[in-house]
Coordinates of C-alpha atoms and ligand atoms in Angstrom, one line a residue:
M978 CA 19.7 -28.3 -1.1
S979 CA 17.6 -28.1 -4.3
K980 CA 13.9 -28.7 -4.6
P981 CA 12.5 -32.0 -6.0
I982 CA 12.5 -31.7 -9.8
F983 CA 9.2 -33.5 -10.2
K984 CA 7.3 -31.1 -8.0
K985 CA 4.0 -30.1 -9.6
H986 CA 4.2 -26.6 -11.2
S987 CA 8.0 -26.7 -11.2
I988 CA 9.6 -25.4 -14.3
F989 CA 11.2 -28.8 -14.9
F990 CA 7.8 -30.5 -14.7
R991 CA 6.2 -28.0 -17.1
I992 CA 9.0 -28.2 -19.8
F993 CA 9.4 -32.0 -19.5
I994 CA 5.7 -32.7 -19.7
G995 CA 5.5 -30.3 -22.7
N996 CA 8.3 -32.1 -24.4
L997 CA 6.8 -35.5 -23.5
L998 CA 3.5 -34.5 -25.1
I999 CA 5.2 -33.2 -28.3
I1000 CA 7.4 -36.3 -28.6
S1001 CA 4.5 -38.7 -28.0
T1002 CA 2.2 -36.9 -30.4
L1003 CA 4.9 -36.8 -33.1
S1004 CA 5.8 -40.5 -32.6
A1005 CA 2.2 -41.6 -32.8
L1006 CA 1.7 -39.5 -36.0
I1007 CA 4.9 -40.8 -37.5
L1008 CA 3.9 -44.4 -36.7
L1009 CA 0.4 -43.9 -38.2
F1010 CA 1.8 -42.2 -41.3
S1011 CA 4.5 -44.8 -41.8
L1012 CA 2.1 -47.6 -41.5
K1013 CA -0.2 -46.0 -44.0
T1014 CA 2.6 -45.3 -46.5
I1015 CA 4.0 -48.8 -46.1
R1016 CA 0.6 -50.4 -46.5
T1017 CA 0.0 -48.3 -49.7
H1018 CA 3.4 -49.1 -51.0
Y1019 CA 2.9 -52.8 -50.2
I1020 CA -0.5 -52.9 -51.8
N1021 CA 0.9 -51.2 -54.9
T1022 CA 3.7 -53.7 -55.1
L1023 CA 1.3 -56.5 -54.6
R1024 CA -1.0 -55.1 -57.3
D1025 CA 1.9 -55.1 -59.7
S1026 CA 2.8 -58.7 -58.8
L1027 CA -0.8 -59.8 -59.2
K1028 CA -0.9 -58.0 -62.6
K1029 CA 2.2 -59.9 -63.7
Y1030 CA 0.8 -63.1 -62.3
A1031 CA -2.4 -62.6 -64.3
K1032 CA -0.3 -61.9 -67.4
I1033 CA 1.6 -65.1 -67.0
L1034 CA -1.7 -67.0 -66.5
E1035 CA -3.2 -65.6 -69.6
P1036 CA -1.5 -67.9 -72.2
E1037 CA -2.3 -70.9 -70.0
V1038 CA -6.0 -70.1 -69.9
T1039 CA -6.5 -69.1 -73.6
P1040 CA -6.5 -72.8 -74.9
F1041 CA -9.3 -73.7 -72.5
V1042 CA -11.4 -70.7 -73.5
L1043 CA -10.8 -71.4 -77.2
S1044 CA -11.9 -75.0 -76.9
G1045 CA -14.8 -74.0 -74.6
S1046 CA -13.8 -76.6 -72.0
Y1047 CA -14.7 -74.5 -69.1
E1048 CA -14.8 -77.4 -66.6
D1049 CA -11.2 -78.2 -67.4
L1050 CA -10.4 -74.6 -67.0
D1051 CA -12.1 -74.5 -63.6
R1052 CA -10.1 -77.5 -62.5
F1053 CA -6.9 -75.9 -63.8
V1054 CA -7.5 -72.6 -61.9
K1055 CA -8.5 -74.5 -58.7
R1056 CA -5.2 -76.4 -58.9
I1057 CA -3.1 -73.4 -59.6
G1058 CA -5.0 -71.3 -57.0
A1059 CA -4.5 -74.0 -54.3
E1060 CA -0.7 -74.0 -55.0
T1061 CA -0.3 -70.2 -54.8
S1062 CA -3.0 -69.1 -52.3
V1063 CA -4.1 -66.6 -54.9
R1064 CA -7.7 -66.6 -55.9
I1065 CA -8.1 -66.8 -59.7
T1066 CA -11.3 -66.0 -61.6
I1067 CA -11.8 -66.2 -65.3
I1068 CA -14.7 -64.0 -66.5
A1069 CA -16.3 -63.9 -69.9
P1070 CA -16.7 -60.5 -71.7
D1071 CA -20.3 -60.3 -70.6
G1072 CA -19.4 -60.8 -66.9
K1073 CA -20.3 -64.5 -66.6
V1074 CA -17.8 -66.3 -64.4
L1075 CA -16.2 -69.1 -66.4
A1076 CA -13.9 -70.5 -63.7
D1077 CA -13.0 -69.7 -60.1
S1078 CA -10.3 -71.2 -57.9
R1079 CA -12.3 -71.0 -54.7
K1080 CA -16.0 -71.3 -55.7
D1081 CA -18.3 -73.1 -58.1
P1082 CA -18.6 -70.7 -61.1
A1083 CA -22.1 -71.8 -61.8
K1084 CA -23.2 -70.5 -58.4
M1085 CA -21.5 -67.2 -58.8
E1086 CA -23.3 -64.0 -59.9
N1087 CA -22.5 -62.0 -63.0
H1088 CA -19.2 -60.0 -62.4
F1089 CA -19.6 -57.5 -65.3
Y1090 CA -20.1 -54.6 -62.9
R1091 CA -17.3 -55.4 -60.6
P1092 CA -15.1 -52.2 -60.4
E1093 CA -11.9 -54.0 -61.5
I1094 CA -13.7 -55.5 -64.5
Q1095 CA -15.2 -52.1 -65.5
Q1096 CA -11.7 -50.5 -65.2
A1097 CA -10.1 -53.4 -67.2
L1098 CA -12.9 -53.0 -69.9
K1099 CA -11.9 -49.4 -70.4
R1100 CA -8.1 -49.4 -69.9
G1101 CA -7.2 -53.1 -70.1
F1102 CA -6.3 -53.2 -66.4
G1103 CA -8.2 -52.6 -63.3
S1104 CA -7.9 -53.1 -59.5
S1105 CA -10.0 -52.8 -56.5
L1106 CA -9.7 -53.3 -52.7
R1107 CA -13.0 -54.2 -51.3
Y1108 CA -15.3 -56.7 -49.6
S1109 CA -16.1 -59.8 -51.5
T1110 CA -19.7 -60.9 -51.2
T1111 CA -18.6 -64.3 -52.7
V1112 CA -16.0 -65.2 -50.1
H1113 CA -17.1 -62.7 -47.4
S1114 CA -13.8 -61.2 -46.8
N1115 CA -11.8 -58.0 -47.8
M1116 CA -9.8 -58.7 -50.9
L1117 CA -7.4 -57.0 -53.4
Y1118 CA -8.6 -57.6 -56.9
V1119 CA -6.5 -57.2 -60.1
A1120 CA -8.1 -57.8 -63.5
I1121 CA -6.7 -57.7 -67.0
K1122 CA -8.6 -58.0 -70.2
K1123 CA -7.2 -60.2 -72.9
L1124 CA -7.2 -58.0 -76.0
H1125 CA -7.4 -60.5 -78.9
T1126 CA -10.0 -63.1 -79.5
P1127 CA -11.0 -65.0 -77.6
T1128 CA -11.5 -62.0 -75.2
Y1129 CA -12.0 -62.7 -71.5
F1130 CA -10.9 -61.3 -68.2
V1131 CA -8.3 -62.8 -65.9
R1132 CA -8.9 -61.7 -62.4
V1133 CA -6.5 -62.6 -59.6
S1134 CA -7.1 -61.6 -56.0
M1135 CA -5.7 -62.0 -52.5
F1136 CA -7.3 -61.8 -49.1
V1137 CA -6.5 -58.6 -47.4
K1138 CA -6.0 -60.5 -44.1
D1139 CA -3.1 -62.2 -45.8
I1140 CA -1.8 -58.7 -46.6
N1141 CA -2.4 -57.6 -43.0
T1142 CA -0.6 -60.7 -41.7
L1143 CA 2.3 -59.7 -43.9
L1144 CA 2.1 -56.1 -42.7
G1145 CA 1.6 -57.2 -39.1
N1146 CA 5.2 -58.2 -38.7
L1147 CA 6.4 -55.0 -40.3
R1148 CA 4.1 -53.0 -38.0
S1149 CA 5.4 -54.6 -34.8
E1150 CA 9.0 -54.0 -36.0
L1151 CA 8.1 -50.4 -36.7
F1152 CA 6.4 -50.1 -33.4
V1153 CA 9.4 -51.4 -31.5
F1154 CA 11.6 -48.9 -33.5
V1155 CA 9.3 -46.0 -32.8
I1156 CA 9.1 -46.9 -29.1
F1157 CA 12.8 -47.0 -29.0
V1158 CA 13.2 -43.7 -30.7
T1159 CA 10.5 -42.2 -28.4
L1160 CA 12.2 -43.4 -25.3
L1161 CA 15.5 -42.1 -26.6
S1162 CA 13.9 -38.7 -27.3
I1163 CA 12.3 -38.7 -23.8
L1164 CA 15.7 -39.4 -22.3
G1165 CA 17.1 -36.5 -24.4
A1166 CA 14.2 -34.3 -23.3
F1167 CA 14.8 -35.2 -19.7
I1168 CA 18.5 -34.3 -19.9
F1169 CA 17.8 -31.1 -21.8
T1170 CA 15.0 -30.0 -19.4
R1171 CA 17.1 -30.9 -16.4
N1172 CA 20.0 -28.9 -17.8
L1173 CA 17.7 -26.0 -18.3
S1174 CA 15.7 -26.2 -15.0
K1175 CA 18.5 -27.1 -12.7
P1176 CA 20.1 -23.6 -12.8
M1177 CA 16.7 -22.1 -12.6
S1178 CA 15.9 -24.1 -9.5
E1179 CA 19.2 -23.1 -8.0
L1180 CA 18.5 -19.5 -8.7
V1181 CA 15.0 -19.7 -7.2
H1182 CA 16.4 -21.4 -4.1
A1183 CA 19.1 -18.7 -3.8
A1184 CA 16.6 -15.9 -4.2
D1185 CA 14.5 -17.5 -1.5
L1186 CA 17.4 -17.6 0.9
L1187 CA 18.3 -14.0 -0.1
S1188 CA 14.8 -12.9 0.7
K1189 CA 15.2 -14.5 4.2
G1190 CA 18.2 -12.3 4.8
K1191 CA 21.1 -14.7 3.8
F1192 CA 22.9 -12.0 1.9
D1193 CA 26.1 -14.0 1.5
I1194 CA 24.4 -16.5 -0.9
R1195 CA 25.9 -16.7 -4.4
V1196 CA 25.1 -19.0 -7.4
N1197 CA 27.7 -20.9 -9.3
I1198 CA 26.2 -21.1 -12.8
E1199 CA 28.5 -20.7 -15.7
R1200 CA 26.7 -20.5 -19.0
D1201 CA 26.9 -18.1 -21.9
D1202 CA 23.1 -17.8 -22.4
E1203 CA 20.4 -15.7 -20.7
I1204 CA 20.4 -18.0 -17.6
G1205 CA 24.1 -17.3 -17.2
E1206 CA 23.5 -13.6 -17.5
L1207 CA 20.6 -13.8 -15.0
A1208 CA 22.9 -15.7 -12.5
N1209 CA 25.6 -13.1 -13.0
S1210 CA 23.1 -10.3 -12.3
F1211 CA 21.8 -12.2 -9.3
N1212 CA 25.3 -12.5 -7.8
I1213 CA 26.0 -8.8 -8.4
M1214 CA 22.6 -7.9 -6.8
A1215 CA 23.3 -10.2 -3.8
K1216 CA 26.8 -8.7 -3.4
N1217 CA 25.3 -5.1 -3.4
L1218 CA 22.7 -6.1 -0.9
D1219 CA 25.4 -7.8 1.2
D1220 CA 27.5 -4.6 1.2
L1221 CA 24.5 -2.4 1.9
F1222 CA 23.4 -4.6 4.8
N1223 CA 26.9 -4.6 6.2
T1224 CA 27.1 -0.8 6.0
I1225 CA 23.7 -0.5 7.7
K1226 CA 24.8 -3.0 10.4
L1227 CA 27.9 -1.0 10.9
K1228 CA 26.0 2.3 11.2
Q1229 CA 23.5 0.6 13.5
D1230 CA 26.4 -0.6 15.7
E1231 CA 27.8 2.8 15.7
L1232 CA 24.5 4.3 16.6
N1233 CA 23.9 1.8 19.4
T1234 CA 27.4 2.6 20.8
I1235 CA 26.6 6.3 20.7
I1236 CA 23.2 5.8 22.3
A1237 CA 24.7 3.6 25.0
S1238 CA 27.4 6.1 25.8
L1239 CA 25.1 9.1 26.1
D1240 CA 24.9 10.6 29.6
E1241 CA 21.4 11.8 28.7
G1242 CA 18.5 9.4 29.1
L1243 CA 17.1 8.4 25.7
L1244 CA 13.6 7.0 25.1
V1245 CA 11.9 6.2 21.8
L1246 CA 8.1 5.6 21.9
N1247 CA 5.9 4.3 19.0
A1248 CA 2.6 5.9 18.1
E1249 CA 0.9 3.9 20.8
G1250 CA 3.3 5.2 23.5
K1251 CA 5.2 1.9 23.8
T1252 CA 9.0 1.8 24.4
I1253 CA 10.9 0.7 21.3
L1254 CA 14.3 1.9 22.3
Y1255 CA 16.0 3.3 25.4
N1256 CA 19.5 3.5 26.8
E1257 CA 21.2 2.5 30.1
S1258 CA 21.2 6.2 31.3
L1259 CA 17.4 6.3 31.1
K1260 CA 17.1 3.1 33.1
K1261 CA 19.4 4.6 35.8
L1262 CA 17.5 7.9 35.8
L1263 CA 14.1 6.3 36.1
K1264 CA 15.2 3.5 38.4
V1265 CA 12.9 1.1 36.4
D1266 CA 13.3 -1.0 33.3
P1267 CA 11.1 0.5 30.5
A1268 CA 11.6 -2.4 28.0
G1269 CA 8.5 -3.1 26.0
K1270 CA 6.3 -1.1 28.4
Y1271 CA 3.9 1.8 27.7
Y1272 CA 5.1 5.1 29.2
W1273 CA 2.3 5.3 31.7
E1274 CA 3.4 1.9 33.1
F1275 CA 6.9 3.1 34.2
L1276 CA 6.5 6.9 34.7
S1277 CA 5.1 8.4 37.8
D1278 CA 5.4 12.1 37.3
H1279 CA 2.0 13.5 36.5
E1280 CA 3.2 16.6 34.6
L1281 CA 5.5 14.5 32.4
M1282 CA 2.8 12.0 31.6
K1283 CA 0.5 14.8 30.6
F1284 CA 3.1 16.4 28.4
L1285 CA 3.8 13.0 26.6
E1286 CA 0.1 12.4 26.2
N1287 CA -0.4 15.8 24.6
A1288 CA 2.7 15.5 22.4
I1289 CA 1.7 12.0 21.2
N1290 CA -1.9 12.9 20.5
R1291 CA -1.0 16.1 18.6
R1292 CA 2.2 14.8 17.1
E1293 CA 4.0 17.9 18.3
S1294 CA 7.6 18.3 19.4
G1295 CA 8.1 20.1 22.6
R1296 CA 10.0 20.2 26.0
T1297 CA 9.1 20.2 29.6
E1298 CA 10.8 20.2 33.0
F1299 CA 10.0 17.7 35.7
N1300 CA 11.4 16.5 39.0
L1301 CA 12.3 12.9 39.8
H1302 CA 14.0 11.3 42.7
G1303 CA 15.2 14.8 43.9
R1304 CA 16.6 15.9 40.6
T1305 CA 15.4 18.2 37.9
Y1306 CA 15.2 17.0 34.2
L1307 CA 14.4 18.6 30.9
A1308 CA 12.6 16.3 28.6
N1309 CA 13.0 17.2 25.0
L1310 CA 10.6 15.5 22.6
T1311 CA 11.0 15.3 18.9
V1312 CA 8.5 13.7 16.5
I1313 CA 9.8 11.5 13.7
H1314 CA 6.8 12.1 11.4
S1315 CA 7.8 9.5 8.8
K1316 CA 7.8 6.7 11.3
R1317 CA 5.2 8.1 13.7
E1318 CA 7.8 7.7 16.5
F1319 CA 8.8 10.0 19.4
V1320 CA 12.3 10.5 20.6
I1321 CA 12.6 11.9 24.1
V1322 CA 16.0 13.0 25.5
F1323 CA 16.1 13.5 29.3
H1324 CA 18.8 16.1 30.3
D1325 CA 19.7 16.3 34.0
I1326 CA 19.5 20.1 34.6
T1327 CA 19.7 19.9 38.4
E1328 CA 23.1 21.7 38.6
L1329 CA 22.0 24.2 36.0
K1330 CA 18.8 24.9 37.9
N1331 CA 20.8 25.2 41.2
L1332 CA 23.2 27.7 39.6
E1333 CA 20.3 29.7 38.1
R1334 CA 18.7 29.8 41.5
I1335 CA 21.9 30.8 43.2
K1336 CA 22.4 33.5 40.6
R1337 CA 18.8 34.7 41.0
D1338 CA 19.2 34.7 44.8
I1339 CA 22.4 36.7 44.6
V1340 CA 20.8 39.3 42.3
A1341 CA 17.7 39.5 44.5
N1342 CA 19.7 39.7 47.7
V1343 CA 22.2 42.3 46.3
S1344 CA 19.3 44.3 44.9
H1345 CA 17.5 44.1 48.1
E1346 CA 20.5 45.1 50.2
L1347 CA 21.3 47.9 47.8
R1348 CA 17.8 49.4 48.1
T1349 CA 18.1 50.7 51.6
P1350 CA 21.4 52.5 51.2
L1351 CA 20.3 53.8 47.8
T1352 CA 17.0 55.2 49.3
A1353 CA 19.2 56.9 52.0
I1354 CA 21.5 58.3 49.4
K1355 CA 18.6 59.6 47.3
G1356 CA 17.2 61.3 50.5
Y1357 CA 20.6 63.0 51.1
V1358 CA 20.9 64.0 47.4
E1359 CA 17.5 65.6 47.6
T1360 CA 18.5 67.5 50.7
L1361 CA 21.8 68.4 49.0
E1362 CA 19.8 69.7 46.0
E1363 CA 18.1 72.2 48.2
L1364 CA 21.2 73.2 50.2
A1365 CA 24.0 73.1 47.7
P1366 CA 25.4 76.4 46.5
Q1367 CA 24.9 77.4 42.9
D1368 CA 28.3 76.3 41.7
L1369 CA 27.8 72.7 43.0
E1370 CA 24.2 72.3 41.6
N1371 CA 25.5 70.7 38.4
F1372 CA 27.4 68.0 40.4
V1373 CA 24.4 67.3 42.6
Q1374 CA 22.2 66.9 39.5
I1375 CA 24.6 64.4 38.0
L1376 CA 24.6 62.6 41.4
R1377 CA 20.8 62.6 41.4
R1378 CA 20.6 61.2 37.8
H1379 CA 23.0 58.4 38.6
T1380 CA 21.2 57.6 41.9
D1381 CA 17.9 57.5 40.0
R1382 CA 19.4 55.2 37.4
L1383 CA 20.8 52.9 40.1
I1384 CA 17.4 52.8 41.9
N1385 CA 15.8 52.0 38.6
I1386 CA 18.2 49.1 37.9
V1387 CA 17.7 47.8 41.4
N1388 CA 13.9 48.0 41.2
D1389 CA 13.9 46.4 37.7
L1390 CA 16.2 43.6 38.9
L1391 CA 14.0 43.0 41.9
S1392 CA 10.9 42.8 39.7
L1393 CA 12.7 40.5 37.3
S1394 CA 13.9 38.1 40.0
R1395 CA 10.4 38.1 41.5
L1396 CA 9.0 37.2 38.1
E1397 CA 11.7 34.7 37.2
S1398 CA 11.5 32.8 40.5
G1399 CA 7.7 32.6 40.2
G1400 CA 7.5 34.8 43.3
I1401 CA 4.1 36.2 42.4
H1402 CA 2.3 34.8 45.4
H1403 CA -1.0 36.7 45.2
T1404 CA -3.8 35.0 43.4
P1405 CA -5.0 36.2 40.0
E1406 CA -7.9 38.6 40.0
K1407 CA -10.3 40.2 37.6
F1408 CA -9.5 43.7 36.4
D1409 CA -10.2 46.2 33.6
L1410 CA -7.3 46.5 31.3
Q1411 CA -8.7 49.8 29.9
K1412 CA -8.5 51.4 33.3
I1413 CA -4.9 50.4 33.8
A1414 CA -4.0 51.6 30.3
R1415 CA -5.8 54.9 31.0
D1416 CA -3.9 55.4 34.3
V1417 CA -0.6 54.7 32.6
V1418 CA -1.4 57.1 29.7
S1419 CA -2.4 59.8 32.2
M1420 CA 0.8 59.3 34.1
Y1421 CA 2.9 59.7 31.0
R1422 CA 1.0 62.5 29.4
P1423 CA 3.1 65.3 31.0
R1424 CA 6.3 63.6 29.8
A1425 CA 4.9 63.2 26.3
E1426 CA 3.8 66.8 26.2
E1427 CA 7.2 67.8 27.5
K1428 CA 8.7 66.1 24.4
G1429 CA 6.0 67.6 22.1
L1430 CA 4.5 64.1 21.4
S1431 CA 0.9 63.3 21.1
L1432 CA -0.1 60.4 23.3
C1433 CA -3.3 58.6 22.5
L1434 CA -5.4 55.7 23.9
K1435 CA -7.8 53.7 21.9
S1436 CA -9.8 50.9 23.3
E1437 CA -12.3 48.6 21.8
G1438 CA -14.5 45.7 23.0
D1439 CA -14.7 44.1 26.4
L1440 CA -11.4 44.6 28.3
L1441 CA -12.2 42.8 31.5
M1442 CA -9.7 40.1 32.1
E1443 CA -8.1 37.8 34.7
G1444 CA -4.5 38.1 35.8
Y1445 CA -2.1 40.2 37.8
P1446 CA -3.0 43.9 37.5
L1447 CA 0.2 45.2 39.1
E1448 CA 2.4 43.2 36.7
I1449 CA 0.2 44.2 33.7
E1450 CA 0.6 47.9 34.8
Q1451 CA 4.4 47.4 34.9
L1452 CA 4.2 45.9 31.4
I1453 CA 2.3 48.8 30.0
V1454 CA 4.5 51.3 31.8
N1455 CA 7.7 49.7 30.3
L1456 CA 6.3 49.7 26.8
V1457 CA 5.0 53.3 27.0
D1458 CA 8.1 54.5 28.7
N1459 CA 10.2 53.0 25.9
A1460 CA 7.9 54.4 23.2
I1461 CA 8.2 57.9 24.6
K1462 CA 11.9 57.5 25.3
Y1463 CA 12.8 56.4 21.8
T1464 CA 10.5 58.8 19.9
E1465 CA 11.5 62.4 19.1
K1466 CA 8.5 63.6 17.2
G1467 CA 5.2 62.3 16.2
R1468 CA 3.0 60.2 18.4
V1469 CA 2.7 57.3 20.8
C1470 CA -0.5 55.3 20.8
V1471 CA -1.8 52.7 23.1
K1472 CA -4.5 50.4 21.7
A1473 CA -6.4 47.8 23.7
K1474 CA -8.8 45.5 22.0
G1475 CA -11.0 42.8 23.6
N1476 CA -11.7 39.7 21.5
R1477 CA -13.7 36.6 22.5
N1478 CA -11.0 34.7 24.4
T1479 CA -8.1 37.1 24.3
V1480 CA -7.2 40.8 24.8
T1481 CA -4.6 42.5 22.7
L1482 CA -2.5 45.4 23.7
I1483 CA -0.6 47.4 21.1
V1484 CA 1.9 50.1 21.9
E1485 CA 3.1 51.9 18.8
D1486 CA 5.2 54.9 18.1
T1487 CA 6.8 57.0 15.4
G1488 CA 10.2 56.8 16.9
I1489 CA 13.7 55.7 15.9
G1490 CA 12.7 52.0 15.4
I1491 CA 14.9 49.0 15.9
P1492 CA 17.2 47.5 13.2
E1493 CA 16.1 44.1 12.2
E1494 CA 19.2 42.3 13.4
H1495 CA 18.5 43.4 17.0
L1496 CA 14.9 42.4 17.1
P1497 CA 15.5 38.8 18.2
R1498 CA 17.6 39.9 21.2
I1499 CA 15.8 43.0 22.6
F1500 CA 13.9 40.9 25.2
E1501 CA 17.1 39.6 26.7
R1502 CA 18.3 41.0 30.0
F1503 CA 20.5 44.0 29.7
Y1504 CA 20.3 44.0 26.0
V1505 CA 20.3 47.5 24.5
V1506 CA 20.6 48.5 20.9
S1507 CA 22.7 51.5 21.6
K1508 CA 24.4 51.6 25.0
S1509 CA 25.1 55.3 25.1
R1510 CA 21.6 56.3 24.0
S1511 CA 19.9 53.9 26.4
R1512 CA 22.1 55.2 29.3
S1513 CA 21.6 58.8 28.5
L1514 CA 17.8 58.2 28.5
G1515 CA 18.0 56.4 31.8
G1516 CA 17.4 53.0 30.4
T1517 CA 18.4 49.8 32.3
G1518 CA 18.1 47.2 29.5
L1519 CA 15.7 45.3 31.7
G1520 CA 12.4 46.8 30.7
L1521 CA 11.5 44.5 27.8
S1522 CA 12.8 41.5 29.8
I1523 CA 10.2 42.3 32.4
V1524 CA 7.6 42.8 29.7
K1525 CA 8.4 39.3 28.3
H1526 CA 8.2 37.7 31.8
V1527 CA 4.8 39.4 32.6
T1528 CA 3.5 38.1 29.2
A1529 CA 4.7 34.6 30.0
L1530 CA 3.2 34.8 33.4
H1531 CA -0.2 35.4 31.7
R1532 CA 0.6 32.7 29.1
G1533 CA 0.4 35.3 26.4
E1534 CA 2.5 36.1 23.4
I1535 CA 4.5 39.2 22.4
S1536 CA 5.7 40.3 19.0
V1537 CA 7.3 43.4 17.6
D1538 CA 7.3 45.1 14.2
S1539 CA 9.7 47.8 13.6
I1540 CA 11.1 49.9 10.8
P1541 CA 14.2 52.0 11.7
G1542 CA 13.4 55.7 11.3
K1543 CA 9.7 55.1 11.1
G1544 CA 8.6 53.6 14.3
S1545 CA 7.9 50.4 16.3
R1546 CA 4.8 48.4 17.2
F1547 CA 4.8 46.0 20.2
I1548 CA 1.8 43.6 20.2
V1549 CA 0.9 41.7 23.4
T1550 CA -1.8 39.1 23.2
L1551 CA -3.1 37.8 26.5
P1552 CA -5.7 35.1 27.2
R1553 CA -8.8 36.6 28.8
F1554 CA -8.8 34.0 31.5
L1555 CA -5.9 32.3 33.3
T1556 CA -6.8 28.6 33.1
K1557 CA -4.7 26.3 35.2
S1558 CA -2.7 23.9 33.2
Ligands
ADP2916 P1 16.0 50.1 28.0 O1 15.9 50.3 29.4 O2 17.4 50.3 27.5 O3 15.0 50.8 27.3 P2 14.6 47.8 27.3 O4 14.8 46.4 27.7 O5 13.3 48.4 27.7 O6 15.8 48.5 27.8 O7 14.7 47.8 25.8 C1 15.8 47.2 25.1 C2 16.3 48.0 23.9 O8 15.3 47.9 22.9 C3 16.4 49.4 24.1 O9 17.7 49.7 24.6 C4 16.1 50.0 22.8 O10 17.3 50.0 22.0 C5 15.2 49.1 22.2 N1 13.8 49.5 22.2 C6 12.8 49.2 23.1 N2 11.7 49.8 22.9 C7 11.9 50.6 21.8 C8 11.1 51.5 21.0 N3 9.8 51.7 21.3 N4 11.6 52.1 19.9 C9 12.9 51.9 19.7 N5 13.8 51.1 20.3 C10 13.2 50.4 21.4

C-alpha cells in the first residue's frame, strides 16, 4: 500500500508544485511577451497602412488646397472619414488645421508641435501613439508631408481602442491556446513527477517496513537510472539483512535449545538484579518461577543473596556454595561487562560434597585408627633401639625412620582433615605472632646449626593478631622445616612485619629453590618436586597443603618466589583481625 501522493512534504508534492510554478510563470511570460510582440507588429502594420492611406489621400486633397476652398476640403475629409472610420486631418505648414474629419478645424488649436508633424517636417513621415486632447482618447497618428507646392500635412489617425478591439479577439484566442498548452504541460509534469516519485514512495515504504523488522520485503523497480540502482542496492541490503537475521535466529534457537537442555540451573540478571533469562532446571532447583522477578524476590538463602549483591555492586565474577532444599549448590557468577549483565550457573554438587566428605572421613578415621598402633610400634622400636645387639642396630634405625615418617604422615593427614572439614572448634584468640615465630626458630635452631645454617628472626611493627595460634605455629613450623630441609648452605630467615590491618610472615632460604613449572602445584596434597629427595628428608608432601589451609582459615594469602639454585621465599599475608563474613 503506497502513501497518498498529494501528502504535504511528499517528494511528488514538491516536484509537482515546482514544475507547476515554472510552467505557470513561463506561460504567463510567454503570453505577455506574445501579446506585446503582436501588438507592436499590429501597430507597425497599421502604421504602414495608414501611411499608404495618407499617400492615396494626398492627390485628392491637393486641388482643394490649391484653390483655397478649405470648407469643401473639410466636407470632403468628413465624408471620407465617416466612410472609413479613420480620422483625417489636413494641416497647413505652419500647423494651422485646415480640415478635420471629426472636429471643426476652426476650433482646433495649432498642430505644429504635434510629434508626428515635427517628425514629418524633418523626414517627410512621422507617427505617434498618444492621447489626443482634441478627441480625448488614445490614438495612433501617422502624418506625411507633401513635398511640392502647395505644401501641407496629411495626418490620418485611428483610435487605439479600435486597435485594442481588434487585438482583443487575438488575445482571447492566444489566451485559450496558452491555457491549453499550460494544461497539457501540467499533465506532462504530473505524469513525469508521478513516474519519478512513485518508485521513490515505494522505496520509502519498503524501507519503513524493513526498519520494522519485515526483512523479506523487496521492491520491484526496473529502471536504468539512479533510482533503479538505488532499488537494486536496497534489495541486496534487504537480502543481506534477511540472511543475517535468519542466521541470528538460528543461533538463538540453538542457544535456547542448549540452555533448555542444561542440567545446571541458569540465571541471567540485568544490572538491577532482575531476571532476564533462566532455564527449566533453575525453576526446578529453586521450586519457584523467577520470570521477571528481582533475585531477592525468589531467593531465600541469605549467603547467596549477599554474594549476588556484592557481585552486582562490584561487577565482579565469583563463586559461592549454598544449601537449598537439602542439596548443596555451587553458584558460578560471570559478569558480561559489555551488557552489564550477570550469568549465574548453579551446579548441583551434593554428590561431590558427599564423596569429598566420605573421603575425608575415611582419611581421618584411618589416620586416627593408625595412630594408636603406630604409637605402640614406636614405643617398641625405642625399646628395641636400646636392647638390640650391635649388628641389628642398623635395621632398627631404618625401622625407626620409617615409623617416624608414618607417624608424620598420619599426623599431617589428621591436621589436614581437621582443617579441611572446618573442624577447628575453638574460638579465635589474640596472640603475639612474634612470640610464636621466636619459639619455632628456637626449636629449629639446633637442627639448623647441625646443618651449618644460620637461622635468623627479624620482626618489625606490632605483631599482635587475632586467629588460631596452634594452627599458625603449625604453619611456621612447616615453612621453617621445609626451608631447613631444602637448604644445604647459607641461611634461613623468618621475617614478621606488622602493618595497619595485616601482618606479613616471610620465610626465606638460600636453598635448592623450586623450578617454575612446579610452583603452581606445590600446595597440592602429596605433591613433591622430587619424590626421592622428599622421602629421604622425611617429607610427607602435606606440609604446604597444611600451610595453605591455615592461611585460608585466617582469610589470608600466600605466595612464593623461587629461583632454582638460589633459594625460595614464602610470603604469607594475614589480616590482623578475623572479621566474620
Ligand atoms: P614435603 O613434606 O615433601 O616437604 P611440602 O608440601 O612441605 O612437602 O612441600 C612440597 C614440595 O615443595 C616439596 O617436596 C619440595 O619439593 C618443595 N618445597 C617446599 N618448600 C621448599 C623450599 N623451601 N625450598 C625448596 N623446595 C621446597
